[in-house]
Amino acid sequence: MKPGTLRQILLITDGCSNQGEDPAAMAALAREQGITVNVIGVMENDVIDDKGMQEIESIANCGGGVSQIVYSQQLSQTVQMVTRKAMTQTIQGVVNKELQQILGNSVTMEDLPPEKRGEVMEVVDELGETSNLEVLILVDTSASMKLKLPTVKDALLDLSLSMNARLGNNQFSVFVFPGKKNDVEKLLDWTPKLEVLTRVFPKLTTGGITPTGPAITEALDYFNKKRSLRGLLSHDDEQYFEESI
Amino acid sequence: MMMNNTLRNQFKFLPGHVIKGKWNKNTYKVIKELGCGANGIVYLAENDRQQLVALKLSDNGISIISEMNILKAFSKVQGSVLGPSFMEADDFVVNGKNMPFYVMEYIKGEGYLPFIQKKGQAWTGVLVLQLLSSLSALHKQGWIFGDLKPDNLIVTLPTYKIRCIDVGGTTLIGRSVKEFTEFFDRGYWGMGSRKADPQYDLFAVAMIMLNSSYPKRFSRKEGGFSQLKEMMEQKKEFTPYKAILEKALTGKYLTAEEMRNDMAHVLGRHSQKKSAPAAQPTGKPAATRQARRAQSKQITRRKPKYAFLETFLLILIVSLLYTLYIYGQLL
Ligand SMILES: Nc1ncnc2c1ncn2[C@@H]1O[C@H](COP(=O)(O)OP(=O)(O)OP(=O)(O)O)[C@@H](O)[C@H]1O
Ligand SMILES: [Mg+2]
């Protein structure tokens, strides 16, 4: 099996959206386009209320991704774990599809005897190591996030460190919401390494509104722009994983 | 790491519970819970032949399968006595739900840090020496351990051998390390990448040594070598190892063997200086020499004449106890 490109949106927030379209619906749209949406809820001294929790879970569920609520001390570990877990899930979905083609419909990895399952898992792990990865990171910069922003920056640098140890290529891009002028603002264009973040990452928050839905919409647009641009430049781009989620 | 509470509560098996494999039909009687990690629960159990084994059970098939693959590969690494050997993998069906499990050798002993705390810092050197030998063998086979930390190290009794549990971080050289613990991870300290190479493990070994003197560990401030160096210089017990630690932290050792040789050199010189005159019993492992050094060190603060007598008596008593103990084991 040839490694393809895995596409993910990683949303880092600390509570509920309060402006614009329903983020869960936008996440479902992303999933339809072969983009997985993961959500991390960060707490510091505060806690995330039930409504916030539910939203976080439903965005990830609709987006076919992984969600996790953490205290900011654990953010670095969590960001890399969530990213990897979602990669594995996507790849596993592809592998299960292949299995079904060979073994018949309702067969999944879990139905195989342990030996065979181990062999299949080796393939999954191999793909996780060699696949290309594109992660668009959406950072909530509403007022309540202020104290958490330095930790978020560290966690993103750490993510770049982890992913760049893989054999596959990586592209990261960072958006913040709300932006200074618009709902969403691009902080960093596609780049393989996030080190530049140290310079450009905001130290200040920008306001009370949390337009999570519009942020996901913008992220989708941006992904699509990249894709069509690449489509113009080369025709051999394989869209293996997208078709299979 | 987040604890998987549902797994804990739903599938907590009490002593006596029998776990039967769906595929291989082997049965295991639960004796007690050994521990609970992010991916599952580990039980001490007894197999059909009344042997003690460790059995890891999970309700999430995926992560435990990767772990099992690694353990299998690990067990095949020749001459490595570092990790538990793999026995079998199977599924346990509870209320129609498939719970994958795997069975491995039960490693009996004491955790690394509790052991050091009980027996004294003098053991650090010897255990690290052992660890480096095992790592050297592992590296030669193209793997690194990855998630090296005191919690994953067990000192077996009565042999006083260092072994590892939890081989989940073991990684092929050149691949990315997926499981690590921040304090022992060179990436976290800004001292290098997370791509697996022997230096990654050697950095962790140096941090294990630092951890023995800082049981509570410490967190990253400015990070980088300067902070680690400062922490090292604050503890005088590191003085003899300073050069070694510096080299390991900065990735200057190309192989575990090199670090081991330097370590052995320092340990030899160190114990010669302190307990020079007494005739060394030949062929004894470094371990006993270290134990004696620890004792004489405490005593020399008192009157030197008595010190010699006391050392002698102590050695006598310890030898006696040891002989008795060995007899006890044989009977
Ligand atoms: N082969 C073994 N022999 C003896 N004890 C074991 C063995 N394997 C595991 N244990 C015990 O069970 C505990 C749990 O082990 P496990 O590797 O599943 O999880 P962990 O390392 O604590 O956490 P994580 O899964 O998050 O890495 C260990 O801390 C150890 O005390
Ligand atoms: Mg583990």
Coordinates of C-alpha atoms and ligand atoms in Angstrom, one line a residue:
Chain A
M1 CA 0.0 0.0 0.0
K2 CA 1.3 3.4 -0.9
P3 CA 1.3 6.2 1.6
G4 CA -0.8 9.2 0.8
T5 CA -1.6 12.4 2.5
L6 CA -3.6 12.7 5.7
R7 CA -5.4 16.0 6.2
Q8 CA -6.5 17.2 9.7
I9 CA -7.8 20.3 11.3
L10 CA -6.7 20.7 14.9
L11 CA -8.9 23.0 17.0
I12 CA -7.6 24.2 20.3
T13 CA -10.2 26.0 22.4
D14 CA -11.5 26.4 26.0
G15 CA -15.2 26.6 25.6
C16 CA -18.2 27.1 23.6
S17 CA -18.6 29.0 20.4
N18 CA -21.0 32.0 20.5
Q19 CA -21.0 33.3 17.0
G20 CA -21.7 32.0 13.5
E21 CA -22.7 28.7 12.1
D22 CA -22.8 25.4 14.1
P23 CA -19.2 24.2 14.3
A24 CA -20.3 20.5 14.4
A25 CA -22.1 21.0 11.1
M26 CA -18.9 22.5 9.6
A27 CA -16.9 19.6 11.0
A28 CA -19.2 17.2 9.3
L29 CA -18.7 19.1 6.0
A30 CA -14.9 18.8 6.5
R31 CA -15.2 15.1 7.0
E32 CA -17.1 14.8 3.8
Q33 CA -14.1 16.4 2.1
G34 CA -11.7 13.9 3.6
I35 CA -10.5 16.2 6.3
T36 CA -10.5 15.0 9.9
V37 CA -11.3 17.4 12.7
N38 CA -9.7 17.0 16.1
V39 CA -10.5 19.1 19.1
I40 CA -8.5 19.8 22.3
G41 CA -10.2 21.6 25.2
V42 CA -7.7 23.3 27.4
M43 CA -8.3 24.2 31.1
E44 CA -6.1 26.2 33.4
N45 CA -7.7 27.2 36.6
D46 CA -11.1 27.2 35.1
V47 CA -13.2 24.2 34.1
I48 CA -15.1 23.7 30.8
D49 CA -18.8 23.6 31.4
D50 CA -21.1 20.9 30.2
K51 CA -22.2 22.8 27.2
G52 CA -18.6 23.4 26.1
M53 CA -17.7 19.7 26.7
Q54 CA -20.6 18.6 24.6
E55 CA -19.7 20.9 21.8
I56 CA -16.1 19.7 21.8
E57 CA -17.2 16.1 21.6
S58 CA -19.7 16.7 18.9
I59 CA -17.3 18.6 16.7
A60 CA -14.8 15.7 16.9
N61 CA -17.5 13.1 16.4
C62 CA -18.9 14.9 13.3
G63 CA -15.4 15.6 12.0
G64 CA -14.4 11.9 12.3
G65 CA -11.6 12.9 14.7
V66 CA -10.5 12.7 18.3
S67 CA -11.3 15.0 21.2
Q68 CA -9.6 15.4 24.6
I69 CA -10.0 17.8 27.5
V70 CA -6.8 18.6 29.3
Y71 CA -5.1 20.9 31.8
S72 CA -2.6 23.1 30.1
Q73 CA 0.4 21.3 31.7
Q74 CA -0.5 18.3 29.6
L75 CA -1.2 20.1 26.4
S76 CA 2.1 19.1 24.6
Q77 CA 1.7 15.4 25.2
T78 CA -2.0 15.6 24.3
V79 CA -1.5 17.5 21.0
Q80 CA 0.9 14.9 19.7
M81 CA -1.2 12.0 21.0
V82 CA -4.5 13.3 19.5
T83 CA -2.8 13.9 16.1
R84 CA -1.3 10.5 16.0
K85 CA -4.5 8.8 17.2
A86 CA -6.5 10.5 14.5
M87 CA -3.9 9.5 11.9
T88 CA -4.1 5.9 13.0
Q89 CA -7.9 6.0 12.9
T90 CA -8.0 7.3 9.4
I91 CA -5.4 4.8 8.1
Q92 CA -7.3 2.0 9.9
G93 CA -10.4 3.1 8.1
V94 CA -8.6 2.7 4.8
V95 CA -7.1 -0.7 5.8
N96 CA -10.5 -2.0 7.0
K97 CA -11.9 -1.1 3.6
E98 CA -9.2 -3.0 1.9
L99 CA -9.8 -5.9 4.2
Q100 CA -13.5 -5.9 3.3
Q101 CA -12.7 -6.0 -0.4
I102 CA -10.6 -9.1 0.2
L103 CA -12.6 -10.9 3.0
G104 CA -16.1 -9.7 2.5
N105 CA -18.3 -7.0 3.9
S106 CA -18.6 -6.8 7.6
V107 CA -15.0 -7.9 8.4
T108 CA -12.8 -5.5 10.4
M109 CA -9.5 -5.8 12.0
E110 CA -11.0 -6.8 15.3
D111 CA -12.5 -10.0 13.7
L112 CA -9.1 -11.3 12.7
P113 CA -7.2 -13.8 14.8
P114 CA -4.6 -12.0 16.9
E115 CA -1.7 -13.0 14.7
K116 CA -3.2 -11.7 11.6
R117 CA -4.4 -8.6 13.4
G118 CA -0.8 -7.9 14.4
E119 CA 0.3 -8.1 10.8
V120 CA -2.3 -5.7 9.7
M121 CA -1.4 -3.3 12.5
E122 CA 2.2 -3.4 11.3
V123 CA 0.9 -2.0 8.0
V124 CA -1.1 0.7 9.8
D125 CA 1.9 1.7 11.8
E126 CA 4.1 1.8 8.8
L127 CA 1.7 4.1 7.0
G128 CA 1.5 6.3 10.1
E129 CA 5.3 6.7 9.9
T130 CA 5.6 7.3 6.1
S131 CA 2.4 9.1 5.2
N132 CA 2.4 12.8 4.4
L133 CA 0.5 15.0 6.9
E134 CA -1.2 18.3 6.6
V135 CA -2.5 19.9 9.8
L136 CA -4.3 23.2 9.9
I137 CA -4.3 24.5 13.4
L138 CA -7.1 26.7 14.7
V139 CA -6.3 28.5 17.9
D140 CA -9.1 30.1 20.0
T141 CA -7.7 33.5 21.0
S142 CA -10.8 34.8 22.8
A143 CA -10.2 36.6 26.1
S144 CA -10.4 33.5 28.4
M145 CA -7.4 32.0 26.5
K146 CA -5.0 34.7 27.4
L147 CA -3.0 32.8 30.1
K148 CA -3.0 29.7 28.0
L149 CA -1.5 31.0 24.9
P150 CA 2.2 30.6 25.8
T151 CA 1.5 26.9 26.6
V152 CA -0.4 26.5 23.3
K153 CA 2.7 27.9 21.5
D154 CA 5.0 25.4 23.2
A155 CA 2.6 22.6 22.5
L156 CA 2.6 23.4 18.8
L157 CA 6.4 23.6 18.7
D158 CA 6.4 20.2 20.3
L159 CA 4.0 18.8 17.8
S160 CA 6.3 19.9 15.0
L161 CA 9.2 18.2 16.7
S162 CA 7.3 14.9 17.0
M163 CA 5.8 14.9 13.5
N164 CA 9.1 15.9 11.9
A165 CA 10.8 12.8 13.4
R166 CA 8.6 10.7 11.1
L167 CA 9.8 9.7 7.6
G168 CA 6.7 11.3 5.9
N169 CA 6.5 15.0 5.1
N170 CA 4.6 17.5 7.1
Q171 CA 2.8 20.8 6.4
F172 CA 1.4 22.9 9.1
S173 CA -0.6 26.1 9.0
V174 CA -1.9 28.2 11.8
F175 CA -5.0 30.4 12.1
V176 CA -6.4 32.3 15.1
F177 CA -10.0 33.2 15.9
P178 CA -11.3 35.8 16.5
G179 CA -8.8 37.8 14.5
K180 CA -8.1 41.5 14.8
K181 CA -10.2 42.5 11.9
N182 CA -12.0 39.4 10.8
D183 CA -13.5 36.4 12.5
V184 CA -10.5 34.3 11.5
E185 CA -7.0 35.4 10.7
K186 CA -4.1 33.5 9.1
L187 CA -1.0 33.5 11.3
L188 CA 1.2 31.2 9.4
D189 CA 1.1 29.8 5.8
W190 CA 1.8 26.1 5.0
T191 CA 5.2 25.3 6.3
P192 CA 7.0 22.0 7.3
K193 CA 8.3 23.4 10.6
L194 CA 6.6 25.5 13.2
E195 CA 9.7 27.2 14.7
V196 CA 8.7 30.5 13.1
L197 CA 5.8 30.5 15.6
T198 CA 8.1 31.8 18.3
R199 CA 8.1 35.1 16.5
V200 CA 4.6 35.5 15.3
F201 CA 2.5 33.8 18.0
P202 CA 0.1 36.3 19.6
K203 CA 0.7 37.3 23.2
L204 CA -2.6 39.1 23.5
T205 CA -6.1 37.9 23.0
T206 CA -8.5 39.7 20.8
G207 CA -12.0 39.7 22.3
G208 CA -15.0 38.1 23.8
I209 CA -16.5 36.4 20.8
T210 CA -15.7 32.8 19.8
P211 CA -16.6 32.2 16.2
T212 CA -15.6 28.5 16.0
G213 CA -18.0 27.6 13.1
P214 CA -16.6 30.3 10.8
A215 CA -13.1 29.3 11.8
I216 CA -13.7 25.8 10.6
T217 CA -15.3 27.1 7.4
E218 CA -12.3 29.2 6.7
A219 CA -9.9 26.3 7.4
L220 CA -11.8 24.2 4.8
D221 CA -11.6 27.0 2.2
Y222 CA -7.9 27.2 2.8
F223 CA -7.4 23.5 2.4
N224 CA -9.4 23.5 -0.8
K225 CA -7.3 26.4 -2.2
K226 CA -4.2 24.5 -1.6
R227 CA -5.7 21.5 -3.3
S228 CA -6.8 23.3 -6.4
L229 CA -3.5 25.0 -6.6
R230 CA -1.7 21.8 -6.5
G231 CA -4.2 20.3 -9.0
L232 CA -3.1 23.0 -11.4
L233 CA 0.6 22.4 -10.8
S234 CA 0.6 18.6 -10.9
H235 CA -1.9 15.9 -11.9
D236 CA -0.3 13.0 -10.1
D237 CA -1.4 14.0 -6.7
E238 CA -3.1 11.0 -5.2
Q239 CA -6.1 11.4 -3.0
Y240 CA -6.0 8.0 -1.5
F241 CA -7.0 8.8 2.0
E242 CA -9.7 11.3 1.2
E243 CA -11.7 8.9 -0.8
S244 CA -11.6 6.3 1.8
I245 CA -12.7 8.0 5.0
Chain B
M1 CA -2.0 10.5 30.9
M2 CA -5.7 10.2 31.2
M3 CA -6.8 7.1 33.1
N4 CA -9.3 4.9 31.3
N5 CA -11.9 4.9 34.0
T6 CA -14.6 3.0 32.1
L7 CA -12.2 0.2 31.5
R8 CA -11.1 0.1 35.1
N9 CA -14.6 -0.1 36.5
Q10 CA -16.2 -2.3 34.0
F11 CA -13.5 -4.9 33.7
K12 CA -11.9 -5.0 37.0
F13 CA -11.3 -8.7 37.7
L14 CA -11.0 -9.9 41.3
P15 CA -8.5 -12.5 42.3
G16 CA -9.7 -15.9 41.2
H17 CA -11.4 -14.7 38.1
V18 CA -10.6 -16.9 35.1
I19 CA -9.7 -15.3 31.8
K20 CA -10.0 -17.7 28.9
G21 CA -8.7 -17.0 25.4
K22 CA -11.2 -17.3 22.5
W23 CA -8.7 -18.5 19.9
N24 CA -6.1 -20.5 21.8
K25 CA -8.4 -21.6 24.6
N26 CA -5.7 -21.1 27.3
T27 CA -6.9 -20.1 30.7
Y28 CA -5.4 -17.7 33.2
K29 CA -6.4 -17.3 36.8
V30 CA -6.1 -13.7 38.1
I31 CA -4.0 -13.3 41.2
K32 CA -3.9 -9.6 41.5
E33 CA -3.8 -6.3 39.6
L34 CA -0.2 -5.1 38.9
G35 CA -1.0 -1.8 37.5
C36 CA -3.1 0.3 35.2
G37 CA -1.7 2.2 32.3
A38 CA -3.3 4.4 29.5
N39 CA -3.8 1.4 27.3
G40 CA -5.1 -1.3 29.7
I41 CA -4.8 -3.1 32.9
V42 CA -1.9 -5.5 33.8
Y43 CA -2.7 -8.5 36.0
L44 CA -0.5 -11.0 37.7
A45 CA -2.0 -14.4 36.7
E46 CA -1.4 -18.1 36.8
N47 CA -1.4 -20.2 33.6
D48 CA -2.5 -23.8 33.1
R49 CA 0.9 -25.0 34.2
Q50 CA 0.8 -23.0 37.5
Q51 CA 3.4 -20.5 36.2
L52 CA 3.1 -16.8 37.1
V53 CA 2.6 -14.5 34.1
A54 CA 1.7 -10.9 33.5
L55 CA -1.4 -10.4 31.4
K56 CA -2.3 -7.1 29.8
L57 CA -6.0 -6.6 29.0
S58 CA -7.5 -3.7 27.0
D59 CA -10.9 -2.8 25.7
N60 CA -9.3 -0.8 22.9
G61 CA -7.9 -3.2 20.3
I62 CA -5.7 -0.9 18.5
S63 CA -3.0 0.5 20.8
I64 CA -2.5 -2.8 22.5
I65 CA -1.9 -4.5 19.2
S66 CA 1.0 -2.1 18.3
E67 CA 2.4 -2.7 21.8
M68 CA 2.1 -6.5 21.3
N69 CA 3.9 -6.3 18.0
I70 CA 6.7 -4.4 19.6
L71 CA 7.0 -6.8 22.5
K72 CA 7.1 -9.7 20.0
A73 CA 9.9 -8.0 18.0
F74 CA 11.6 -7.2 21.2
S75 CA 11.5 -10.8 22.5
K76 CA 13.2 -11.9 19.3
V77 CA 16.1 -9.5 19.8
Q78 CA 18.9 -11.9 20.6
G79 CA 20.8 -11.7 23.9
S80 CA 18.5 -9.0 25.2
V81 CA 17.3 -9.8 28.6
L82 CA 16.0 -6.3 29.0
G83 CA 12.2 -6.7 28.5
P84 CA 9.7 -9.3 29.4
S85 CA 9.4 -12.2 26.9
F86 CA 6.2 -12.5 24.9
M87 CA 4.0 -15.6 25.4
E88 CA 0.8 -15.3 23.5
A89 CA -2.0 -13.0 22.4
D90 CA -5.7 -13.8 22.4
D91 CA -9.2 -12.3 23.0
F92 CA -11.3 -12.5 26.1
V93 CA -15.0 -12.2 25.4
V94 CA -17.0 -10.5 28.2
N95 CA -20.7 -9.9 27.7
G96 CA -20.3 -10.2 24.0
K97 CA -17.5 -7.7 23.9
N98 CA -14.1 -8.6 22.6
M99 CA -11.2 -7.7 24.9
P100 CA -7.8 -8.3 23.4
F101 CA -5.0 -9.3 25.8
Y102 CA -1.5 -10.5 25.6
V103 CA 0.5 -12.6 28.0
M104 CA 4.2 -12.0 28.9
E105 CA 6.8 -13.0 31.4
Y106 CA 6.2 -11.7 34.9
I107 CA 9.1 -9.7 36.0
K108 CA 9.3 -9.7 39.8
G109 CA 11.3 -7.2 41.7
E110 CA 11.4 -3.7 43.0
G111 CA 11.0 -0.4 41.1
Y112 CA 14.2 1.4 40.3
L113 CA 13.8 4.5 42.5
P114 CA 12.4 2.7 45.6
F115 CA 15.3 0.3 45.3
I116 CA 17.9 3.1 45.2
Q117 CA 16.1 4.9 48.0
K118 CA 16.3 1.8 50.1
K119 CA 19.8 0.6 49.2
G120 CA 21.6 3.9 48.6
Q121 CA 22.9 5.9 45.8
A122 CA 25.9 3.6 45.5
W123 CA 23.7 1.3 43.5
T124 CA 23.1 3.9 40.8
G125 CA 26.4 3.3 39.1
V126 CA 26.1 -0.5 38.9
L127 CA 22.6 -0.5 37.7
V128 CA 23.3 2.1 35.0
L129 CA 26.3 -0.1 33.9
Q130 CA 24.0 -3.1 33.5
L131 CA 21.4 -1.0 31.7
L132 CA 24.0 0.3 29.3
S133 CA 25.1 -3.3 28.5
S134 CA 21.5 -4.3 27.7
L135 CA 21.0 -1.1 25.6
S136 CA 24.1 -1.8 23.7
A137 CA 22.8 -5.2 22.7
L138 CA 19.4 -3.7 21.7
H139 CA 21.0 -0.9 19.7
K140 CA 23.1 -3.4 17.8
Q141 CA 19.9 -5.1 16.6
G142 CA 18.7 -1.8 15.2
W143 CA 16.3 -0.8 18.0
I144 CA 16.2 1.8 20.7
F145 CA 14.1 1.5 23.9
G146 CA 12.6 5.0 23.6
D147 CA 10.6 5.4 26.8
L148 CA 13.4 4.9 29.3
K149 CA 12.5 6.0 32.8
P150 CA 12.8 4.7 36.4
D151 CA 9.1 3.7 36.4
N152 CA 9.8 1.3 33.5
L153 CA 12.8 -0.2 35.3
I154 CA 12.7 -3.1 37.7
V155 CA 15.5 -4.5 39.8
T156 CA 14.9 -8.2 40.1
L157 CA 15.6 -10.1 43.3
P158 CA 17.7 -11.9 44.4
T159 CA 19.9 -11.4 41.3
Y160 CA 19.9 -7.6 41.4
K161 CA 19.5 -7.4 37.6
I162 CA 17.9 -4.4 36.0
R163 CA 15.0 -5.2 33.6
C164 CA 12.5 -3.2 31.7
I165 CA 8.8 -3.4 31.6
D166 CA 6.6 -1.5 29.2
V167 CA 8.4 -1.8 25.9
G168 CA 5.8 0.3 24.2
G169 CA 8.3 3.0 23.3
T170 CA 10.7 0.7 21.5
T171 CA 11.4 2.1 18.1
L172 CA 13.4 1.1 15.0
I173 CA 16.5 3.3 14.6
G174 CA 15.6 6.0 12.1
R175 CA 11.9 6.0 12.9
S176 CA 10.0 8.5 15.2
V177 CA 9.7 7.8 18.9
K178 CA 6.0 7.8 19.7
E179 CA 6.0 7.0 23.4
F180 CA 8.2 9.1 25.7
T181 CA 8.1 10.9 29.0
E182 CA 8.9 14.6 29.0
F183 CA 11.6 14.6 31.7
F184 CA 13.6 11.9 29.9
D185 CA 12.9 13.1 26.3
R186 CA 15.7 15.1 24.7
G187 CA 13.2 16.8 22.5
Y188 CA 11.5 18.3 25.5
W189 CA 14.7 19.8 26.7
G190 CA 15.6 21.2 23.3
M191 CA 18.6 18.8 23.1
G192 CA 17.7 17.1 19.8
S193 CA 15.0 15.4 17.7
R194 CA 12.6 12.6 18.4
K195 CA 14.1 10.5 15.7
A196 CA 15.3 7.2 17.1
D197 CA 19.1 6.9 17.5
P198 CA 21.3 5.4 20.2
Q199 CA 21.9 8.9 21.6
Y200 CA 18.2 9.2 22.3
D201 CA 18.4 6.4 24.9
L202 CA 21.7 7.6 26.3
F203 CA 20.2 11.0 27.0
A204 CA 17.5 9.3 28.9
V205 CA 20.0 7.2 30.9
A206 CA 21.7 10.5 32.0
M207 CA 18.3 11.9 33.0
I208 CA 17.6 8.7 35.0
M209 CA 20.8 9.4 36.9
L210 CA 19.7 13.0 37.5
N211 CA 16.3 11.7 38.6
S212 CA 17.9 9.5 41.3
S213 CA 19.2 12.7 43.0
Y214 CA 16.1 14.7 42.2
P215 CA 13.3 12.2 43.0
K216 CA 10.6 14.8 42.4
R217 CA 12.3 15.7 39.1
F218 CA 12.2 19.3 38.0
S219 CA 10.5 21.2 35.3
R220 CA 11.8 23.0 32.2
K221 CA 12.7 26.7 32.8
E222 CA 14.9 28.0 30.1
G223 CA 15.6 24.4 29.0
G224 CA 18.6 23.4 27.1
F225 CA 22.0 22.3 28.3
S226 CA 22.6 25.2 30.7
Q227 CA 19.7 24.2 32.9
L228 CA 20.6 20.6 33.0
K229 CA 24.2 21.4 33.7
E230 CA 23.2 23.6 36.5
M231 CA 21.0 20.9 38.1
M232 CA 23.9 18.5 37.8
E233 CA 26.4 20.8 39.4
Q234 CA 24.2 21.4 42.4
K235 CA 24.6 17.8 43.5
K236 CA 28.1 16.8 44.6
E237 CA 27.4 13.1 44.0
F238 CA 27.6 13.8 40.3
T239 CA 31.2 15.1 40.5
P240 CA 32.8 11.9 39.4
Y241 CA 30.3 11.4 36.5
K242 CA 30.3 15.0 35.3
A243 CA 32.1 14.4 32.1
I244 CA 30.1 11.3 31.3
L245 CA 26.8 13.0 32.0
E246 CA 27.7 16.0 29.9
K247 CA 28.7 13.8 27.0
A248 CA 25.5 11.8 27.2
L249 CA 23.3 14.8 27.5
T250 CA 24.8 16.5 24.5
G251 CA 24.7 13.3 22.3
K252 CA 28.5 12.9 22.1
Y253 CA 28.5 9.2 22.8
L254 CA 28.0 7.3 19.6
T255 CA 27.4 4.0 21.3
A256 CA 26.1 2.7 24.6
E257 CA 29.3 0.8 24.9
E258 CA 31.4 3.9 24.9
M259 CA 29.4 5.3 27.7
R260 CA 29.5 2.0 29.5
N261 CA 33.3 1.9 29.3
D262 CA 33.6 5.4 30.7
M263 CA 31.2 4.5 33.5
A264 CA 33.1 1.3 34.4
H265 CA 36.3 3.3 34.5
V266 CA 34.9 5.9 36.9
L267 CA 33.3 3.2 39.1
G268 CA 36.5 1.2 39.3
R269 CA 38.7 4.2 40.1
H270 CA 36.1 5.4 42.6
S271 CA 35.9 2.3 44.6
Q272 CA 39.6 1.7 44.6
K273 CA 40.2 5.0 46.2
K274 CA 37.7 4.5 48.9
S275 CA 38.3 0.9 49.9
A276 CA 41.8 0.4 48.8
P277 CA 43.5 -2.0 51.2
A278 CA 41.0 -4.8 51.7
A279 CA 41.8 -7.7 49.4
Q280 CA 39.3 -7.8 46.6
P281 CA 37.6 -11.2 46.2
T282 CA 38.1 -12.1 42.6
G283 CA 35.3 -12.7 40.2
K284 CA 32.7 -11.0 42.3
P285 CA 30.3 -8.8 40.4
A286 CA 30.6 -5.0 40.7
A287 CA 27.5 -5.0 42.7
T288 CA 29.1 -6.2 45.9
R289 CA 31.9 -3.8 45.6
Q290 CA 29.5 -1.0 45.4
A291 CA 27.5 -2.1 48.4
R292 CA 30.7 -2.2 50.4
R293 CA 31.7 1.3 49.3
A294 CA 28.4 2.7 50.4
Q295 CA 28.9 1.3 53.9
S296 CA 32.5 2.4 54.3
K297 CA 31.5 5.9 53.2
Q298 CA 29.1 6.4 56.0
I299 CA 31.5 5.0 58.5
T300 CA 34.6 7.0 57.7
R301 CA 33.0 10.1 59.2
R302 CA 33.5 8.5 62.5
K303 CA 36.8 7.4 64.1
P304 CA 39.0 5.8 61.5
K305 CA 40.2 2.9 63.7
Y306 CA 36.8 1.7 64.5
A307 CA 35.8 2.3 61.0
F308 CA 38.1 -0.5 59.8
L309 CA 36.8 -2.9 62.4
E310 CA 33.2 -2.0 61.7
T311 CA 33.7 -2.4 58.0
F312 CA 35.1 -5.8 58.6
L313 CA 32.3 -6.8 60.9
L314 CA 29.7 -5.5 58.5
I315 CA 31.1 -7.4 55.7
L316 CA 31.2 -10.5 57.8
I317 CA 27.6 -10.1 58.8
V318 CA 26.4 -9.3 55.3
S319 CA 28.3 -12.3 54.0
L320 CA 26.7 -14.5 56.6
L321 CA 23.2 -13.2 55.9
Y322 CA 23.8 -13.6 52.2
T323 CA 24.9 -17.2 52.7
L324 CA 21.9 -17.9 54.8
Y325 CA 19.7 -16.3 52.2
I326 CA 21.2 -18.4 49.4
Y327 CA 20.6 -21.5 51.5
G328 CA 17.1 -20.4 52.0
Q329 CA 16.6 -20.0 48.3
L330 CA 18.1 -23.5 47.6
L331 CA 16.0 -25.3 50.1
Ligands
LIG1 N1 5.8 -8.0 32.6 C1 5.5 -7.4 33.8 N2 6.0 -7.9 34.9 C2 5.7 -7.3 36.1 N3 5.0 -6.1 36.2 C3 4.5 -5.6 35.1 C4 4.7 -6.2 33.8 N4 4.1 -5.4 32.9 C5 3.6 -4.4 33.6 N5 3.7 -4.5 34.9 C6 3.2 -3.6 35.9 O1 2.0 -3.0 35.5 C7 2.0 -1.6 35.4 C8 1.3 -1.1 34.2 O2 2.0 -1.4 33.1 P1 1.7 -0.8 31.7 O3 2.9 -0.9 30.9 O4 0.5 -1.4 31.1 O5 1.3 0.7 31.9 P2 2.1 2.0 32.3 O6 3.5 1.9 31.8 O7 1.9 2.2 33.7 O8 1.3 3.1 31.5 P3 1.2 3.4 30.0 O9 0.4 2.4 29.3 O10 0.5 4.7 30.0 O11 2.6 3.5 29.4 C9 3.5 -1.3 35.4 O12 3.7 0.0 36.0 C10 4.1 -2.4 36.2 O13 4.1 -2.1 37.6
MG2 MG 2.6 1.2 28.7

